[in-house]
Amino acid sequence: MGNDGGSIPRRNEMVREKKQDEKTDRKTQLIAMNYFCALSKQPLREPVVGDMLGRLYNRESILEYLLNPTVFGDGAKICNIKSLKDVKTLNLRANPAYTTSQTTKRPVQTFDDQPTAPFVCPITRKEMNGNLGFEFVWACGCVVSTQARKEMAESNQCLVCSGPVDSKDVVPINSQNSEVLDLLRKRAKERALETKKGKKVKTKRKHVDEPDVSDTRSSVSVLDKNTKARKTAA
């Protein structure tokens, strides 16, 4: 073992190499998440939708999953989507440098070996390839890079469509930060509760505005009786 001219790696070197491998794996995974549908593992192509945790899917894959939850095998573990209301169709800017021939059905192998991204930030023109953070607004679905939002003056309007933006509606795309994901889950629950309350209010208003059908029928019945009585008297 010691006479073959080799050397025994030190523990700190092994730990450093392990951390480097883990970092590379995370980067590769993040790149793949920006190129491929989280459900079907097929290349992303419009229309693309995002869920409340910022995961990306091909809309057609979501439709297939809703019709048959077992179509992608582990679909239930990947997402918690019950209806199309749980996803938002994204307003993405196509990358002029991207062509369909560059699309690959296999995951990106290394962080340095990656094809041209199909989408870019409409403000900075940076590619959405996993190297930079991107986010979308739940209200309108517009996608921009996090860098673009930070560089622009603070505003309550969308950078793309100028629609109103609430900070709670900004969803980071493919975040791997556990704290961010917990916050997004909390916001998703709050949004669901607000939607539920809104439906109850609409239902109450509908009942208030509707005429009392029973009273109307009673009035018609009385009129009919009075009319018959007049005819008989005549």
mmCIF file of C-alpha atoms in Angstrom:
data_model
loop_
_atom_site.group_PDB
_atom_site.id
_atom_site.type_symbol
_atom_site.label_atom_id
_atom_site.label_comp_id
_atom_site.label_asym_id
_atom_site.label_seq_id
_atom_site.Cartn_x
_atom_site.Cartn_y
_atom_site.Cartn_z
ATOM 1 C CA MET A 1 0.000 0.000 0.000
ATOM 2 C CA GLY A 2 2.870 2.342 0.794
ATOM 3 C CA ASN A 3 5.398 0.853 -1.696
ATOM 4 C CA ASP A 4 3.452 1.386 -4.920
ATOM 5 C CA GLY A 5 4.511 4.982 -5.280
ATOM 6 C CA GLY A 6 0.956 6.212 -4.619
ATOM 7 C CA SER A 7 -0.277 8.456 -1.848
ATOM 8 C CA ILE A 8 -3.081 8.175 0.656
ATOM 9 C CA PRO A 9 -5.574 11.032 0.348
ATOM 10 C CA ARG A 10 -6.076 13.072 3.471
ATOM 11 C CA ARG A 11 -9.475 13.310 5.135
ATOM 12 C CA ASN A 12 -9.825 17.048 4.447
ATOM 13 C CA GLU A 13 -9.139 16.426 0.745
ATOM 14 C CA MET A 14 -11.852 13.755 0.610
ATOM 15 C CA VAL A 15 -14.358 16.049 2.333
ATOM 16 C CA ARG A 16 -13.491 18.886 -0.052
ATOM 17 C CA GLU A 17 -13.968 16.631 -3.077
ATOM 18 C CA LYS A 18 -17.297 15.378 -1.724
ATOM 19 C CA LYS A 19 -18.580 18.930 -1.225
ATOM 20 C CA GLN A 20 -17.443 19.851 -4.740
ATOM 21 C CA ASP A 21 -19.303 16.845 -6.185
ATOM 22 C CA GLU A 22 -22.464 17.786 -4.270
ATOM 23 C CA LYS A 23 -22.208 21.372 -5.521
ATOM 24 C CA THR A 24 -21.806 20.144 -9.112
ATOM 25 C CA ASP A 25 -24.812 17.833 -8.737
ATOM 26 C CA ARG A 26 -26.975 20.696 -7.454
ATOM 27 C CA LYS A 27 -25.925 22.904 -10.368
ATOM 28 C CA THR A 28 -26.629 20.138 -12.881
ATOM 29 C CA GLN A 29 -30.024 19.516 -11.304
ATOM 30 C CA LEU A 30 -30.887 23.213 -11.392
ATOM 31 C CA ILE A 31 -29.932 23.444 -15.060
ATOM 32 C CA ALA A 32 -32.097 20.433 -15.895
ATOM 33 C CA MET A 33 -35.050 21.982 -14.019
ATOM 34 C CA ASN A 34 -34.869 25.017 -16.335
ATOM 35 C CA TYR A 35 -34.764 22.947 -19.521
ATOM 36 C CA PHE A 36 -37.163 20.092 -18.828
ATOM 37 C CA CYS A 37 -40.739 19.590 -17.653
ATOM 38 C CA ALA A 38 -40.748 18.451 -14.013
ATOM 39 C CA LEU A 39 -43.401 15.824 -14.769
ATOM 40 C CA SER A 40 -42.711 14.374 -18.213
ATOM 41 C CA LYS A 41 -38.953 15.112 -18.233
ATOM 42 C CA GLN A 42 -39.441 16.309 -21.812
ATOM 43 C CA PRO A 43 -37.888 19.615 -23.015
ATOM 44 C CA LEU A 44 -39.926 22.652 -21.994
ATOM 45 C CA ARG A 45 -41.988 24.108 -24.819
ATOM 46 C CA GLU A 46 -44.757 26.666 -24.773
ATOM 47 C CA PRO A 47 -47.269 26.818 -23.342
ATOM 48 C CA VAL A 48 -45.294 26.418 -20.124
ATOM 49 C CA VAL A 49 -46.920 26.672 -16.696
ATOM 50 C CA GLY A 50 -45.505 27.202 -13.216
ATOM 51 C CA ASP A 51 -46.912 25.947 -9.928
ATOM 52 C CA MET A 52 -47.018 27.765 -6.601
ATOM 53 C CA LEU A 53 -43.531 26.482 -5.721
ATOM 54 C CA GLY A 54 -42.007 27.747 -8.958
ATOM 55 C CA ARG A 55 -41.641 24.380 -10.668
ATOM 56 C CA LEU A 56 -41.990 24.384 -14.468
ATOM 57 C CA TYR A 57 -44.161 22.079 -16.567
ATOM 58 C CA ASN A 58 -45.401 21.703 -20.104
ATOM 59 C CA ARG A 59 -49.112 22.513 -19.983
ATOM 60 C CA GLU A 60 -49.974 19.408 -21.971
ATOM 61 C CA SER A 61 -48.172 17.277 -19.370
ATOM 62 C CA ILE A 62 -50.327 18.792 -16.614
ATOM 63 C CA LEU A 63 -53.465 18.004 -18.595
ATOM 64 C CA GLU A 64 -52.317 14.401 -19.044
ATOM 65 C CA TYR A 65 -51.537 14.148 -15.335
ATOM 66 C CA LEU A 66 -54.948 15.508 -14.293
ATOM 67 C CA LEU A 67 -56.670 12.970 -16.533
ATOM 68 C CA ASN A 68 -54.467 10.120 -15.310
ATOM 69 C CA PRO A 69 -52.354 10.785 -12.150
ATOM 70 C CA THR A 70 -50.326 7.602 -12.772
ATOM 71 C CA VAL A 71 -49.280 8.472 -16.320
ATOM 72 C CA PHE A 72 -45.865 9.736 -15.166
ATOM 73 C CA GLY A 73 -45.370 7.195 -12.395
ATOM 74 C CA ASP A 74 -44.165 9.341 -9.486
ATOM 75 C CA GLY A 75 -46.221 12.390 -10.497
ATOM 76 C CA ALA A 76 -47.953 12.623 -7.116
ATOM 77 C CA LYS A 77 -44.554 12.927 -5.407
ATOM 78 C CA ILE A 78 -43.336 15.585 -7.819
ATOM 79 C CA CYS A 79 -46.260 17.977 -7.594
ATOM 80 C CA ASN A 80 -49.422 18.658 -5.635
ATOM 81 C CA ILE A 81 -51.560 19.885 -8.499
ATOM 82 C CA LYS A 82 -55.276 19.132 -8.296
ATOM 83 C CA SER A 83 -56.568 21.367 -11.097
ATOM 84 C CA LEU A 84 -55.448 23.981 -13.620
ATOM 85 C CA LYS A 85 -56.124 26.598 -10.935
ATOM 86 C CA ASP A 86 -52.990 25.334 -9.171
ATOM 87 C CA VAL A 87 -50.748 26.444 -12.043
ATOM 88 C CA LYS A 88 -50.170 29.684 -13.946
ATOM 89 C CA THR A 89 -49.526 29.918 -17.674
ATOM 90 C CA LEU A 90 -46.239 31.792 -18.033
ATOM 91 C CA ASN A 91 -45.498 34.725 -20.300
ATOM 92 C CA LEU A 92 -42.000 33.766 -21.471
ATOM 93 C CA ARG A 93 -39.675 35.559 -23.885
ATOM 94 C CA ALA A 94 -38.303 33.174 -26.515
ATOM 95 C CA ASN A 95 -34.543 33.144 -27.045
ATOM 96 C CA PRO A 96 -33.724 34.193 -30.660
ATOM 97 C CA ALA A 97 -30.524 32.128 -30.498
ATOM 98 C CA TYR A 98 -32.429 28.962 -29.666
ATOM 99 C CA THR A 99 -33.555 26.455 -32.283
ATOM 100 C CA THR A 100 -35.575 23.270 -31.833
ATOM 101 C CA SER A 101 -32.618 21.254 -33.124
ATOM 102 C CA GLN A 102 -30.759 22.189 -29.942
ATOM 103 C CA THR A 103 -33.392 20.511 -27.775
ATOM 104 C CA THR A 104 -32.201 17.301 -26.189
ATOM 105 C CA LYS A 105 -34.230 14.626 -24.412
ATOM 106 C CA ARG A 106 -31.400 13.711 -22.054
ATOM 107 C CA PRO A 107 -30.488 15.644 -18.913
ATOM 108 C CA VAL A 108 -27.585 18.075 -19.124
ATOM 109 C CA GLN A 109 -24.483 16.127 -18.118
ATOM 110 C CA THR A 110 -22.279 18.888 -16.755
ATOM 111 C CA PHE A 111 -22.628 22.479 -15.657
ATOM 112 C CA ASP A 112 -20.335 23.667 -18.448
ATOM 113 C CA ASP A 113 -21.846 21.468 -21.145
ATOM 114 C CA GLN A 114 -25.305 22.976 -21.650
ATOM 115 C CA PRO A 115 -27.261 23.912 -24.759
ATOM 116 C CA THR A 116 -28.665 27.340 -25.500
ATOM 117 C CA ALA A 117 -31.653 28.066 -23.258
ATOM 118 C CA PRO A 118 -35.055 28.380 -24.975
ATOM 119 C CA PHE A 119 -36.051 31.449 -22.933
ATOM 120 C CA VAL A 120 -34.468 34.731 -21.863
ATOM 121 C CA CYS A 121 -35.264 37.626 -19.556
ATOM 122 C CA PRO A 122 -37.151 40.292 -21.583
ATOM 123 C CA ILE A 123 -35.314 43.039 -19.685
ATOM 124 C CA THR A 124 -31.676 41.898 -19.389
ATOM 125 C CA ARG A 125 -31.731 39.325 -22.232
ATOM 126 C CA LYS A 126 -29.946 36.877 -19.912
ATOM 127 C CA GLU A 127 -30.705 33.216 -20.602
ATOM 128 C CA MET A 128 -32.919 31.254 -18.239
ATOM 129 C CA ASN A 129 -30.442 28.386 -17.966
ATOM 130 C CA GLY A 130 -30.096 27.898 -14.210
ATOM 131 C CA ASN A 131 -27.080 30.170 -13.770
ATOM 132 C CA LEU A 132 -29.200 33.143 -12.700
ATOM 133 C CA GLY A 133 -32.350 33.424 -10.627
ATOM 134 C CA PHE A 134 -35.667 33.962 -12.410
ATOM 135 C CA GLU A 135 -39.154 34.601 -11.066
ATOM 136 C CA PHE A 136 -42.722 35.101 -12.239
ATOM 137 C CA VAL A 137 -45.707 37.087 -11.050
ATOM 138 C CA TRP A 138 -48.667 34.887 -10.138
ATOM 139 C CA ALA A 139 -51.225 37.517 -11.140
ATOM 140 C CA CYS A 140 -50.052 37.895 -14.765
ATOM 141 C CA GLY A 141 -47.553 35.067 -15.340
ATOM 142 C CA CYS A 142 -44.787 37.361 -16.641
ATOM 143 C CA VAL A 143 -41.251 35.977 -16.197
ATOM 144 C CA VAL A 144 -38.155 38.109 -15.566
ATOM 145 C CA SER A 145 -34.741 37.581 -14.026
ATOM 146 C CA THR A 146 -34.303 38.450 -10.358
ATOM 147 C CA GLN A 147 -31.443 40.701 -11.426
ATOM 148 C CA ALA A 148 -33.807 42.788 -13.596
ATOM 149 C CA ARG A 149 -36.220 43.378 -10.726
ATOM 150 C CA LYS A 150 -33.438 44.377 -8.351
ATOM 151 C CA GLU A 151 -31.821 46.761 -10.839
ATOM 152 C CA MET A 152 -35.079 48.557 -11.636
ATOM 153 C CA ALA A 153 -36.549 51.129 -9.272
ATOM 154 C CA GLU A 154 -38.974 49.707 -6.735
ATOM 155 C CA SER A 155 -42.442 49.576 -8.235
ATOM 156 C CA ASN A 156 -45.779 47.871 -7.697
ATOM 157 C CA GLN A 157 -46.103 47.301 -11.445
ATOM 158 C CA CYS A 158 -44.961 44.349 -13.563
ATOM 159 C CA LEU A 159 -41.800 45.081 -15.571
ATOM 160 C CA VAL A 160 -43.304 43.391 -18.624
ATOM 161 C CA CYS A 161 -47.030 44.127 -18.784
ATOM 162 C CA SER A 162 -47.262 47.010 -16.256
ATOM 163 C CA GLY A 163 -49.987 45.164 -14.374
ATOM 164 C CA PRO A 164 -50.290 45.481 -10.570
ATOM 165 C CA VAL A 165 -47.834 43.420 -8.542
ATOM 166 C CA ASP A 166 -48.048 42.369 -4.906
ATOM 167 C CA SER A 167 -44.745 41.205 -3.410
ATOM 168 C CA LYS A 168 -46.575 38.102 -2.160
ATOM 169 C CA ASP A 169 -47.372 37.179 -5.772
ATOM 170 C CA VAL A 170 -43.707 36.964 -6.841
ATOM 171 C CA VAL A 171 -42.699 33.297 -7.235
ATOM 172 C CA PRO A 172 -38.988 32.370 -7.569
ATOM 173 C CA ILE A 173 -38.463 29.762 -10.288
ATOM 174 C CA ASN A 174 -36.919 26.443 -9.223
ATOM 175 C CA SER A 175 -35.655 27.677 -5.874
ATOM 176 C CA GLN A 176 -33.704 25.088 -3.882
ATOM 177 C CA ASN A 177 -33.742 27.128 -0.695
ATOM 178 C CA SER A 178 -35.827 25.279 1.920
ATOM 179 C CA GLU A 179 -36.825 28.522 3.673
ATOM 180 C CA VAL A 180 -38.042 30.040 0.414
ATOM 181 C CA LEU A 181 -40.026 26.897 -0.390
ATOM 182 C CA ASP A 182 -41.643 26.928 3.057
ATOM 183 C CA LEU A 183 -42.648 30.558 2.506
ATOM 184 C CA LEU A 184 -44.114 29.710 -0.910
ATOM 185 C CA ARG A 185 -46.139 26.877 0.619
ATOM 186 C CA LYS A 186 -47.471 29.271 3.248
ATOM 187 C CA ARG A 187 -48.430 31.820 0.578
ATOM 188 C CA ALA A 188 -50.122 29.109 -1.467
ATOM 189 C CA LYS A 189 -52.312 28.171 1.507
ATOM 190 C CA GLU A 190 -53.163 31.815 2.142
ATOM 191 C CA ARG A 191 -54.060 32.313 -1.523
ATOM 192 C CA ALA A 192 -56.290 29.224 -1.437
ATOM 193 C CA LEU A 193 -58.099 30.525 1.657
ATOM 194 C CA GLU A 194 -58.634 33.942 0.045
ATOM 195 C CA THR A 195 -60.050 32.273 -3.067
ATOM 196 C CA LYS A 196 -62.370 30.165 -0.918
ATOM 197 C CA LYS A 197 -63.591 33.225 1.006
ATOM 198 C CA GLY A 198 -64.163 35.087 -2.259
ATOM 199 C CA LYS A 199 -66.372 32.261 -3.527
ATOM 200 C CA LYS A 200 -68.456 32.333 -0.340
ATOM 201 C CA VAL A 201 -68.992 36.098 -0.646
ATOM 202 C CA LYS A 202 -70.090 35.746 -4.280
ATOM 203 C CA THR A 203 -72.512 32.963 -3.320
ATOM 204 C CA LYS A 204 -74.046 35.119 -0.558
ATOM 205 C CA ARG A 205 -74.457 38.074 -2.923
ATOM 206 C CA LYS A 206 -76.123 35.838 -5.468
ATOM 207 C CA HIS A 207 -78.672 34.664 -2.914
ATOM 208 C CA VAL A 208 -79.396 38.251 -1.851
ATOM 209 C CA ASP A 209 -79.920 39.434 -5.414
ATOM 210 C CA GLU A 210 -82.147 36.508 -6.395
ATOM 211 C CA PRO A 211 -85.937 37.172 -6.078
ATOM 212 C CA ASP A 212 -88.004 35.072 -3.737
ATOM 213 C CA VAL A 213 -89.484 32.577 -6.199
ATOM 214 C CA SER A 214 -91.980 31.217 -3.687
ATOM 215 C CA ASP A 215 -93.513 34.674 -3.134
ATOM 216 C CA THR A 216 -93.740 35.218 -6.872
ATOM 217 C CA ARG A 217 -95.535 31.918 -7.357
ATOM 218 C CA SER A 218 -97.959 32.758 -4.531
ATOM 219 C CA SER A 219 -98.778 36.119 -6.121
ATOM 220 C CA VAL A 220 -99.400 34.482 -9.498
ATOM 221 C CA SER A 221 -101.658 31.919 -7.861
ATOM 222 C CA VAL A 222 -103.744 34.660 -6.152
ATOM 223 C CA LEU A 223 -104.066 36.582 -9.435
ATOM 224 C CA ASP A 224 -105.249 33.444 -11.212
ATOM 225 C CA LYS A 225 -107.931 32.841 -8.556
ATOM 226 C CA ASN A 226 -109.154 36.462 -8.753
ATOM 227 C CA THR A 227 -109.344 36.274 -12.523
ATOM 228 C CA LYS A 228 -111.401 33.043 -12.410
ATOM 229 C CA ALA A 229 -113.739 34.574 -9.810
ATOM 230 C CA ARG A 230 -114.394 37.609 -12.064
ATOM 231 C CA LYS A 231 -115.165 35.399 -15.036
ATOM 232 C CA THR A 232 -117.604 33.306 -12.996
ATOM 233 C CA ALA A 233 -119.382 36.424 -11.685
ATOM 234 C CA ALA A 234 -119.710 37.732 -15.221
#
